[in-house]
Coordinates of C-alpha atoms in Angstrom, one line a residue:
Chain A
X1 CA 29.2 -4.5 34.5
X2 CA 29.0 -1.9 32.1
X3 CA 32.0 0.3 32.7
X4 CA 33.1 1.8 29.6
X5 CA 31.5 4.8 28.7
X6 CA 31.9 7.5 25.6
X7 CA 30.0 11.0 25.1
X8 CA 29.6 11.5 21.1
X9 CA 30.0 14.6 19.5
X10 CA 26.0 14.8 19.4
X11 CA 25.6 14.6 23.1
X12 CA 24.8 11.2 23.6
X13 CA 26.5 9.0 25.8
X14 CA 27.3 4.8 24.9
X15 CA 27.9 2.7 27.8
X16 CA 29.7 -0.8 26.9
X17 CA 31.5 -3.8 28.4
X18 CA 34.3 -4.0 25.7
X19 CA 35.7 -2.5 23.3
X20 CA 37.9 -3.6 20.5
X21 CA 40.0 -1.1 18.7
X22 CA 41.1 -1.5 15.1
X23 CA 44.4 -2.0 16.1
X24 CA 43.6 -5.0 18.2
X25 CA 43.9 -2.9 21.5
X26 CA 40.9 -4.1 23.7
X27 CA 39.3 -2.4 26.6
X28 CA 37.5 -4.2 29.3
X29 CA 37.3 -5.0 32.9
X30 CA 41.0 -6.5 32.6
X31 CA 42.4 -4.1 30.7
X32 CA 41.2 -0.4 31.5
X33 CA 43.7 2.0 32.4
X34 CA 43.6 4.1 29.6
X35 CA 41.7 6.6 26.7
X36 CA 41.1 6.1 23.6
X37 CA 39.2 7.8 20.8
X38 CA 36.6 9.1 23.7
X39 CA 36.1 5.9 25.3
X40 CA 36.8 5.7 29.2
X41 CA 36.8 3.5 32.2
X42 CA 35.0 4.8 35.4
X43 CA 33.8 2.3 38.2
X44 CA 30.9 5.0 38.8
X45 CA 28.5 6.5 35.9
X46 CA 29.8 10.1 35.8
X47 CA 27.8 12.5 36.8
X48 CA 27.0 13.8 33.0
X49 CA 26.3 10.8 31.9
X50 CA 23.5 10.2 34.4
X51 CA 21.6 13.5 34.0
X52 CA 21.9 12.6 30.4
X53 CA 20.3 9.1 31.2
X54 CA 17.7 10.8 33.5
X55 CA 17.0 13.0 30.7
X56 CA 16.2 10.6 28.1
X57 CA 14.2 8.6 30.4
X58 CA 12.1 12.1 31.5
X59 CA 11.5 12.3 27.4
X60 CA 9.9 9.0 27.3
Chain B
X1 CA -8.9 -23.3 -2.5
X2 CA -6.4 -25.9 -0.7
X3 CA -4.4 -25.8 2.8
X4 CA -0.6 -26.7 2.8
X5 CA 0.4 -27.2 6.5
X6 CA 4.4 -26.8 6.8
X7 CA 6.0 -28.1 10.1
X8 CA 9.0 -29.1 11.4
X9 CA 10.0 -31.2 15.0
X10 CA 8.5 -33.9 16.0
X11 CA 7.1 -34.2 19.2
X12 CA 3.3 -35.7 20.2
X13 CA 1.2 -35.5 16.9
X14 CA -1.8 -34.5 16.8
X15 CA -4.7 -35.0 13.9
X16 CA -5.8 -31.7 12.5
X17 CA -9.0 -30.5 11.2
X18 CA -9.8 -27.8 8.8
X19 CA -13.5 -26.4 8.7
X20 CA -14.3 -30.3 9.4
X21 CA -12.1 -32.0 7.2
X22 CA -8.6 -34.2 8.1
X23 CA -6.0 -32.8 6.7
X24 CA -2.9 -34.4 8.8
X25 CA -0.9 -34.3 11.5
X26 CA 1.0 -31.7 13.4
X27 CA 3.3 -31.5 16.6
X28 CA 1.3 -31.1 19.7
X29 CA 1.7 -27.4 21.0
X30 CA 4.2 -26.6 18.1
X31 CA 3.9 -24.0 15.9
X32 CA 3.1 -24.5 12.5
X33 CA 2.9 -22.1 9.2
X34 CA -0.1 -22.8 7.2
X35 CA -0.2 -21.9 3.5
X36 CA -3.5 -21.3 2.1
X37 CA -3.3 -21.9 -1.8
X38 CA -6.1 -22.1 -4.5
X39 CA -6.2 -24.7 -7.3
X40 CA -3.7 -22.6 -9.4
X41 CA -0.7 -22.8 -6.4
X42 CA -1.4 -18.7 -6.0
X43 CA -1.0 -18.3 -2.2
X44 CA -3.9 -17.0 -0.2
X45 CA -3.9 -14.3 2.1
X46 CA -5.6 -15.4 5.0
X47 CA -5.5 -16.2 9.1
X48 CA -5.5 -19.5 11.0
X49 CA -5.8 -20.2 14.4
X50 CA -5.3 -24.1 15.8
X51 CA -6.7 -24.8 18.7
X52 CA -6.7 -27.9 20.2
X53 CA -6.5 -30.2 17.1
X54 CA -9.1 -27.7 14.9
X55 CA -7.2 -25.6 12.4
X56 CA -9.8 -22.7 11.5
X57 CA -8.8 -20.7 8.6
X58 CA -10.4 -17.7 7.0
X59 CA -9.3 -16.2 4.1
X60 CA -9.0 -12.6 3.3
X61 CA -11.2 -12.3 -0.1
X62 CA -13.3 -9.5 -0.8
X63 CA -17.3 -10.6 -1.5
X64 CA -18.9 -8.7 -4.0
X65 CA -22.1 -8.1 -2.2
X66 CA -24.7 -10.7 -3.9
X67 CA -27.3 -7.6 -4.2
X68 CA -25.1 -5.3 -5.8
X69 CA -26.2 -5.0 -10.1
X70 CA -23.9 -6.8 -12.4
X71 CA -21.4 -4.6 -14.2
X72 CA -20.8 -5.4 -18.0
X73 CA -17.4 -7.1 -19.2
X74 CA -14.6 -4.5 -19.8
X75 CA -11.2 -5.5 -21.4
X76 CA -8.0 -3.9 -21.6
X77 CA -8.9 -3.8 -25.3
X78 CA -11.9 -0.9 -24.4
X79 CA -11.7 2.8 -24.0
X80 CA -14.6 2.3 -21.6
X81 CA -15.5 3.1 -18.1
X82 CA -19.1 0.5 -16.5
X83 CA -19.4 1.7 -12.6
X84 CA -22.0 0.6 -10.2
X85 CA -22.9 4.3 -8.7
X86 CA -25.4 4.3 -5.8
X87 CA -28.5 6.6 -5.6
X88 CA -29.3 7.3 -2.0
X89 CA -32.6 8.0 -0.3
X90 CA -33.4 11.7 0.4
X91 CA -30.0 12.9 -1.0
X92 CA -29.8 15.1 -4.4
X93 CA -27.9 12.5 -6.6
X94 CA -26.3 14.3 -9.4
X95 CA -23.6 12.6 -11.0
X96 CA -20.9 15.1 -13.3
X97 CA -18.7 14.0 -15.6
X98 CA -16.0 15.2 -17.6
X99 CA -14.5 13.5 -20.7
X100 CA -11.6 15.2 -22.0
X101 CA -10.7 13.9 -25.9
X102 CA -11.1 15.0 -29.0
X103 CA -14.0 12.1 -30.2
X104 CA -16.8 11.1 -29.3
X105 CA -17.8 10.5 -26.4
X106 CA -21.4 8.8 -25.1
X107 CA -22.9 8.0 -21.5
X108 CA -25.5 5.6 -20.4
X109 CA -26.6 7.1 -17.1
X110 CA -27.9 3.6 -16.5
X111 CA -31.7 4.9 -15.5
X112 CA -32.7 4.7 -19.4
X113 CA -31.0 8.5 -19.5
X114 CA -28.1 8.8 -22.2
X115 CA -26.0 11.5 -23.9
X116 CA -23.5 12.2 -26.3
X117 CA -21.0 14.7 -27.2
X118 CA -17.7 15.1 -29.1
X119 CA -14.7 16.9 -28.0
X120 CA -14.2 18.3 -24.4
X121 CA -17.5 16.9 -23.0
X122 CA -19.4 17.5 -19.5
X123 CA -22.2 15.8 -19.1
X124 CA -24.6 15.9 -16.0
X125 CA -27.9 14.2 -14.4
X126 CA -30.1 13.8 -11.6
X127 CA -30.9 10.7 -10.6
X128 CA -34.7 10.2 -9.2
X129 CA -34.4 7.8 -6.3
X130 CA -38.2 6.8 -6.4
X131 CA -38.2 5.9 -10.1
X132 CA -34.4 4.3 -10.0
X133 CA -35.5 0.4 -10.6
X134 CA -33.5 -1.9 -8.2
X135 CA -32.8 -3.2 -5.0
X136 CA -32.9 -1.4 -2.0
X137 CA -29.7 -1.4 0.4
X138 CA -29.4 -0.1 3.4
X139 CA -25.4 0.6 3.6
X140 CA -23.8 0.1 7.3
X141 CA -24.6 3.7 7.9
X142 CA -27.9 3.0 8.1
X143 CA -29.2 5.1 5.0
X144 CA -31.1 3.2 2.0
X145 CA -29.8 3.7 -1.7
X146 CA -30.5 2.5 -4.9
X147 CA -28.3 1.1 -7.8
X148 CA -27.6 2.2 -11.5
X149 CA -24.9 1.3 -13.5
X150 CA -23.0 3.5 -15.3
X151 CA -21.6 3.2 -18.8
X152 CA -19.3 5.6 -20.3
X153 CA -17.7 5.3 -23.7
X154 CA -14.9 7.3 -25.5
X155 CA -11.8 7.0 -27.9
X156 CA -8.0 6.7 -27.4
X157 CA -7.8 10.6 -27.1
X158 CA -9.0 11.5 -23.7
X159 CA -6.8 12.2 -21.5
X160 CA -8.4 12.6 -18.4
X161 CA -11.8 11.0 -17.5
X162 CA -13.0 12.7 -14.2
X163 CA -16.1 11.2 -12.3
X164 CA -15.9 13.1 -9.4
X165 CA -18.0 16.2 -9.9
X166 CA -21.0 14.7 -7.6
X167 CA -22.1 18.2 -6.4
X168 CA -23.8 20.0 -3.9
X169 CA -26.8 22.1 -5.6
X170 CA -26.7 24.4 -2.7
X171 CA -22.4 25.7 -2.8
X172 CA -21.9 23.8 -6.4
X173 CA -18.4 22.5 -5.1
X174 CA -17.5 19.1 -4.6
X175 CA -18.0 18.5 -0.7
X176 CA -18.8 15.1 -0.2
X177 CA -18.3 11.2 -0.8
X178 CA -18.8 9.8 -4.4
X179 CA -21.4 7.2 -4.3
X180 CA -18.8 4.7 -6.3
X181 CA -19.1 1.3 -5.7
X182 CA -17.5 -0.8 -8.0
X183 CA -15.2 0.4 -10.8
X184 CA -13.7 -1.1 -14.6
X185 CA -12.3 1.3 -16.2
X186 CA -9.7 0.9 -19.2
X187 CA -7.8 3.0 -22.0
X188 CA -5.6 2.2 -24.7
X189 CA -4.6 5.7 -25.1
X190 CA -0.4 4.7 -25.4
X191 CA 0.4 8.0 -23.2
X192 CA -2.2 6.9 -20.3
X193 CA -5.4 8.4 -19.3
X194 CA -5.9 9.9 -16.0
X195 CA -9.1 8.6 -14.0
X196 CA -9.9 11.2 -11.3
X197 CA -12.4 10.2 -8.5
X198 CA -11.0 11.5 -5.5
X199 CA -8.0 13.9 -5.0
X200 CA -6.1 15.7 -2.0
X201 CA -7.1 19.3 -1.2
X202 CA -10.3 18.7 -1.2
X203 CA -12.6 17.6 0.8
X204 CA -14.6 14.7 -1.6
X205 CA -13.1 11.5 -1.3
X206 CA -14.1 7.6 -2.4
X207 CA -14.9 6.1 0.9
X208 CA -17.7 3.7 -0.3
X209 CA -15.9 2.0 -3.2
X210 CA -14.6 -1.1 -2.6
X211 CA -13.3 -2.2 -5.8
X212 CA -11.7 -1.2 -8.8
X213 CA -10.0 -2.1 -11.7
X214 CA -7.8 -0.4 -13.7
X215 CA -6.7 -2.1 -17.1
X216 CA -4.2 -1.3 -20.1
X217 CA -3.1 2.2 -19.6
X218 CA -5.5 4.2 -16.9
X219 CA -4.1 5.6 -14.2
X220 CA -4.7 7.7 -11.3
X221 CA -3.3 10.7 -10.1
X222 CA -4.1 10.4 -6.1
X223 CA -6.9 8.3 -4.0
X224 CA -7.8 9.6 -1.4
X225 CA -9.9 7.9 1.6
X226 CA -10.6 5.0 0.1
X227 CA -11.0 3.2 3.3
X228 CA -13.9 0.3 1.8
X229 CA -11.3 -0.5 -0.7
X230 CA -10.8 -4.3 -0.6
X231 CA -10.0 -5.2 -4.3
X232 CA -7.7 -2.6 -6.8
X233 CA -6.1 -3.6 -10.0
X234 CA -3.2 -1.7 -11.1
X235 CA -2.4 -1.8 -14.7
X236 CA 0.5 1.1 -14.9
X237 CA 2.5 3.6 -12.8
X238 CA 0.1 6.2 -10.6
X239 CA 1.8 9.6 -11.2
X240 CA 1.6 11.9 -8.2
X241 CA 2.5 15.4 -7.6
X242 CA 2.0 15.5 -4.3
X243 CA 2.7 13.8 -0.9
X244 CA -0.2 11.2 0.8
X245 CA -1.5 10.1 -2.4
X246 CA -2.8 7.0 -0.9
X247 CA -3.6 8.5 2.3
X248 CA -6.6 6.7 4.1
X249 CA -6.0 3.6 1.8
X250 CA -8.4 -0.1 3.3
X251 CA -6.5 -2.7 3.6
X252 CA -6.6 -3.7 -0.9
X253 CA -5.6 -7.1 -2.6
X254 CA -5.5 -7.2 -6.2
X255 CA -8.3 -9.7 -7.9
X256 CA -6.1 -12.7 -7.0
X257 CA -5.9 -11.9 -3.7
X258 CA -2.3 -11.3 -3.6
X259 CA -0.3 -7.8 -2.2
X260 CA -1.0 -4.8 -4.7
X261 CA 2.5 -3.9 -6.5
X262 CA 2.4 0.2 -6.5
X263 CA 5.1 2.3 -9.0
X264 CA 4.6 6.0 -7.6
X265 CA 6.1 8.6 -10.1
X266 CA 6.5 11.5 -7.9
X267 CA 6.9 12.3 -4.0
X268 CA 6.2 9.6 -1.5
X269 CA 6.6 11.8 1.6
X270 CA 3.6 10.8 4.0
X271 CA 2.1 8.6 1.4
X272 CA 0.5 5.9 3.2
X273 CA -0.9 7.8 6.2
X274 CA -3.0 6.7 8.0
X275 CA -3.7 3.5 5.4
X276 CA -4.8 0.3 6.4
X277 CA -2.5 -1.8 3.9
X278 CA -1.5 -5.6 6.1
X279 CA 0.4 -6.6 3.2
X280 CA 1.8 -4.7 0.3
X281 CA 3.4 -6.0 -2.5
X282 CA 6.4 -4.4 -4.4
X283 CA 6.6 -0.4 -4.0
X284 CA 8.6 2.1 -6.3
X285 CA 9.0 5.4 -6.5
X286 CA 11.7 6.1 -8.9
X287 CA 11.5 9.8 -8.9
X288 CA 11.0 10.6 -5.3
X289 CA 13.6 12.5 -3.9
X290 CA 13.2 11.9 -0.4
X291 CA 10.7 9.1 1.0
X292 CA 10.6 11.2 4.6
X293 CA 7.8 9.0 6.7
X294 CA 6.5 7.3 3.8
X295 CA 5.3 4.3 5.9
X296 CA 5.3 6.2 9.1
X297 CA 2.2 6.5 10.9
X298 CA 1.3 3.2 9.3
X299 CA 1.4 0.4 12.1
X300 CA -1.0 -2.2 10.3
X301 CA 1.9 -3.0 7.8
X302 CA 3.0 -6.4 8.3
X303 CA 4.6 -7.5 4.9
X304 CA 6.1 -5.6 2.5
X305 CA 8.1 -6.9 -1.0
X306 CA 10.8 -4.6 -2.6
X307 CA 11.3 -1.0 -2.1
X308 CA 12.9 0.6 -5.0
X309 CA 13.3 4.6 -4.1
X310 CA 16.8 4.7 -6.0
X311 CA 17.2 8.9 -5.9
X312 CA 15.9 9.7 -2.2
X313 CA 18.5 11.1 -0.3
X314 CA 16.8 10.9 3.0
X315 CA 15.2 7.2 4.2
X316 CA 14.6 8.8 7.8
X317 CA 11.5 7.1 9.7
X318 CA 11.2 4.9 6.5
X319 CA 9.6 2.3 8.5
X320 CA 9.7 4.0 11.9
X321 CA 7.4 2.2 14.5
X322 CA 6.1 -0.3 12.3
X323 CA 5.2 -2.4 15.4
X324 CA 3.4 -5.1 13.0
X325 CA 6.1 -5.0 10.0
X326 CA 7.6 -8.7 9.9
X327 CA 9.0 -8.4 6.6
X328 CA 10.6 -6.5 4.5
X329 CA 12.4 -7.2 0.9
X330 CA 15.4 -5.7 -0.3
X331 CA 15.5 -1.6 0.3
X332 CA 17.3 0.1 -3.1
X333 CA 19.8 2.8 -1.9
X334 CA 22.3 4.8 -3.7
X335 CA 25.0 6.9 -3.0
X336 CA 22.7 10.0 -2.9
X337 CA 21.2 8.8 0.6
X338 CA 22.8 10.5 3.4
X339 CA 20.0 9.7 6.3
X340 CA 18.6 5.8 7.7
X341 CA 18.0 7.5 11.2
X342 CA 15.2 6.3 12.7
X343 CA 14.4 4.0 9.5
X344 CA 13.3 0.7 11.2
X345 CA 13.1 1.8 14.9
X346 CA 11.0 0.1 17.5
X347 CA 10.5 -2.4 14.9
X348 CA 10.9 -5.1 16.9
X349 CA 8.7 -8.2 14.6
X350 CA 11.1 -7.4 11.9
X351 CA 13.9 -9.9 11.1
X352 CA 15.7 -9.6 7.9
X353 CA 17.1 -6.0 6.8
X354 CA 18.7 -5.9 3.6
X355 CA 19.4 -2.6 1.9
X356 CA 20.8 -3.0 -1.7
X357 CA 22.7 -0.6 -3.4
X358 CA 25.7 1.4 -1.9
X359 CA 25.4 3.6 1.3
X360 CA 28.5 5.1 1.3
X361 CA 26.9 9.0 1.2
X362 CA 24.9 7.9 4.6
X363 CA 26.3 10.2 7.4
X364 CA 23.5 9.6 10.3
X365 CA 22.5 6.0 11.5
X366 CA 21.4 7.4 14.7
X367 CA 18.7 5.1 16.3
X368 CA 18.4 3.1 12.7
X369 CA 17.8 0.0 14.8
X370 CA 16.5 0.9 18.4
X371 CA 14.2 -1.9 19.5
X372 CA 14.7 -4.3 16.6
X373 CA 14.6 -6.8 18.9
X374 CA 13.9 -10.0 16.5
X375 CA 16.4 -9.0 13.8
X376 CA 18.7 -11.7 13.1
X377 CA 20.0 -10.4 9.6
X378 CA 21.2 -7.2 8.3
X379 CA 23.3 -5.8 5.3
X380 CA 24.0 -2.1 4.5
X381 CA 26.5 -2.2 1.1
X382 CA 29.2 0.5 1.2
X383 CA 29.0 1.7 4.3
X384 CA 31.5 4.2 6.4
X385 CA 30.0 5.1 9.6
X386 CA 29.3 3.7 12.4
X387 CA 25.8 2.2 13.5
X388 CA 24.5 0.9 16.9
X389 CA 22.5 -2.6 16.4
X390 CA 23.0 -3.3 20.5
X391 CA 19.0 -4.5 20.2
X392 CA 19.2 -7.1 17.8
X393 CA 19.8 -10.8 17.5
X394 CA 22.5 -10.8 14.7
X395 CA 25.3 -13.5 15.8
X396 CA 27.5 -16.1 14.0
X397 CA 27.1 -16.1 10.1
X398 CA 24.8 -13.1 9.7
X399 CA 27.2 -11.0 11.7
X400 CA 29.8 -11.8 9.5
X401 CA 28.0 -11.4 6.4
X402 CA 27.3 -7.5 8.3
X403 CA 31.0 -6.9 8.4
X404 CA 31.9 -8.1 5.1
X405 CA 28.7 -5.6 3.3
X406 CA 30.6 -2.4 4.6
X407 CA 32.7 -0.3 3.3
X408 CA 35.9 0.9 5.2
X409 CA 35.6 3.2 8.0
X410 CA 35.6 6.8 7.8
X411 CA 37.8 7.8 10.2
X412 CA 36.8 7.1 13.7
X413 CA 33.7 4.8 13.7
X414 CA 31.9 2.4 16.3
X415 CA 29.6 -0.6 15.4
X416 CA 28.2 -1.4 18.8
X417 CA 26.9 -5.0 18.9
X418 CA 24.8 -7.1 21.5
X419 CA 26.9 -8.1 24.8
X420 CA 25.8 -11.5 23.8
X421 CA 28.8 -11.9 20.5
X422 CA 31.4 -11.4 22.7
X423 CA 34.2 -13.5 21.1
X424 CA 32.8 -14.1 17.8
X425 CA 35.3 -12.9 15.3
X426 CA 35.8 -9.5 14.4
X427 CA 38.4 -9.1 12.1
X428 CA 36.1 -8.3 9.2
X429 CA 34.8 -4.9 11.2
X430 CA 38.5 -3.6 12.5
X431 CA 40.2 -4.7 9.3
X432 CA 38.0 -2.1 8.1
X433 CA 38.5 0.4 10.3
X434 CA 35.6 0.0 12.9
X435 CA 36.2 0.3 16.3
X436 CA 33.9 -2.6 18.2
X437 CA 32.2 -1.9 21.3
X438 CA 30.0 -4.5 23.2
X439 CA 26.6 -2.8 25.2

């Protein structure tokens, strides 16, 4: 399950199963109940993140 | 010529034949790398296909065609240029050519015409194609020509020898392919001597010739359409002043068979498109600024030796698309390159990456490595910003060596890796800064 997501500053969106942080913090299906440096937990896509899926998938 | 089979594993063996004769075993239904070599150990450039326990090879080497007229011996010693030049059937056949020294300068036409002049010369002729004495052959397109051979002499003063004024008597510009065949040219002029048969811009080009030698210091400026091109010698740099210099390039070997080695002196942008090249030996451009698209556009290219572009600042689309590219040797970058988006993207036959140099002035990896699917090693010097190689097949050592290449982060930055290295260390990457994130 790909539950992590992140929208870049160039409009592009990264969808991951963990993160590790420099620190050490980690993100993942355990441990998701926060933000960090854009990165996010959602147990749906968000909405912007599918049109911008749809969309890249239309450019194809 | 001699055939080295290299395999590993053992499973059923099977007896192998090539073109008739035992040469071993191999594994049953294993793959196996065969190295074509002559009797000097130079490696061959070639195909095989095994199938059943029949290994058939053929090897890539240009044929002179038997018919064609023997051309005289030209060293690196001469100031000489000997070309086989076709005169075809119901076609106006007059050959230009300008010889610009300061000596003299003579011109066997090779149809018992000859002429001589010092200085800036231009000499011209018509051939006759009923009184032209040699074979007849009728070229794949299906028209007939004749054969003379040319034979032009001069000193270590000219500068530029141009042999592509074939004109058309009815507009008296250049519109149309020069009848070259086979070309030896050479010049011991110490500051080079420029060889002009076909150039961008216009709409003449070289398409019949399918061999030719440079020696000692003559070079060419551009070459355009040269798609019969099987066999080109390269004695010194080709300086350039323009972009697609090699545009419409045949898929050339040097005389030894092996990948040509190219040293570009000016812009590479576009310079290979629409060429045929499978396998390319060492390219440099150590002037070029940018080498936007050089191999773009270029999908035949399935080995490639080092690419040394040292002062481009943008390597965007280097190698974009490359769908047959399998390898690549070490890619020179410096500080001044800001841009590898888009370099190796959708190249997914493509297993080593190693760019050498320092990329700390790169600010955009965007899609540097979309769709590398078989790439198992990578390592970018210097680097600060994040890059997204979520395609590949890097794991275990190779990942580490990644990490350890960088440079520390600039500010925020993400390596995203495959989901598959969850749990392999990380501590090189975040030590530096890197944020790690698994897709």
């Amino acid at each position: 399950m790909h539950n992590i997501y992140k929208k870049y500053e160039d409009g592009t969106w990264g969808n991951y199963i963990r993160v590790e942080f420099p620190d050490g913090q980690v993100m993942d299906e355990n441990i998701h109940d926060f933000e960090r440096d854009g990165f996010f937990w959602s147990d749906e896509p968000p909405q912007e993140y599918v049109e911008w899926l749809n969309s890249q998938q239309e450019s194809l | 010529m001699s055939t080295r089979i290299e395999a590993s594993g053992v499973s059923t063996p099977t007896n192998v034949s090539v073109n008739g004769t035992p040469v071993g075993q191999v594994p049953a239904n294993f793959p196996v790398n065969v190295v074509l070599e002559d009797e000097q150990g130079n490696v061959l450039q070639g195909t095989s296909n095994l199938v059943g326990s029949t290994l058939t090879t053929v090897i890539d080497e240009w044929q002179r065609n038997p018919l064609w007229l023997a051309l005289p011996t030209v060293t690196s010693a001469d100031n000489k240029l000997v070309g086989l030049f076709a005169v075809f059937e119901n076609d106006f056949n007059t050959l230009r050519v300008r010889v610009q020294g300061t000596g003299l300068n003579t011109i066997d036409f090779g149809d018992g015409t000859t002429d001589s002049n010092t200085g800036d010369s231009f000499f011209s002729h018509t051939y006759n194609y009923t009184t032209v004495i040699s074979p007849i052959i009728t070229h794949p397109n299906g028209r007939n020509y004749k054969m003379v051979v040319v034979e032009i002499s001069y000193d270590d003063s000219v500068t530029i020898l141009n042999v592509s004024q074939l004109t058309s008597p009815a507009t008296g510009t250049a519109t149309r392919t020069q009848p070259w065949l086979d070309v030896i040219c050479s010049s011991t002029r110490l500051g080079g001597t420029q060889l002009r048969i076909s150039e961008p811009g216009v709409t003449y080009n070289a398409s019949l010739m399918e061999r030719l030698i440079l020696l000692n210091q003559i070079f060419i400026s551009t070459f355009r359409i040269s798609s019969s091109l099987k066999v080109l010698d390269v004695a010194r740099d080709w300086t350039s002043t323009g972009n697609a210099v090699l545009e419409g390039f045949g898929d050339v070997r040097d005389s030894n068979g092996q990948p040509v080695n190219l040293t570009i002196t000016g812009n590479i942008d576009n310079t290979f498109a629409r060429s045929n090249f499978s396998k390319m030996g060492n390219f440099t451009a150590l002037n070029a600024t940018s080498s936007l698209s050089c191999f773009n556009t270029f999908s035949s290219l399935e080995e490639i030796g080092d690419v040394h572009i040292p002062l481009s600042t943008s390597f965007q689309n280097l190698f974009n698309g490359q769908s047959s590219l399998r390898k690549v040797g070490k890619i020179t970058i410096s500080s001044l390159a800001t841009t590898i988006a888009a370099s190796f993207n959708n190249n997914s036959l493509l297993e080593e990456i190693e760019w050498d140099g320092n990329m700390s002035g790169v600010s955009n990896t965007s899609n540097a490595y979309n769709n590398c699917f078989s790439l198992r090693k990578l390592l970018m010097p210097n680097l600060t910003i994040g890059f997204n190689i979520r395609d590949t097949l890097i794991t275990g050592t190779p990942l580490q060596d990644l990490f350890t290449s960088l440079g520390t982060a600039a500010g925020s930055q993400t390596i995203t890796l495959p989901a598959f290295t969850v749990g392999e260390p990380t501590t090189i990457a975040t030590t530096k800064g890197y944020t790690i994130a698994y897709a």
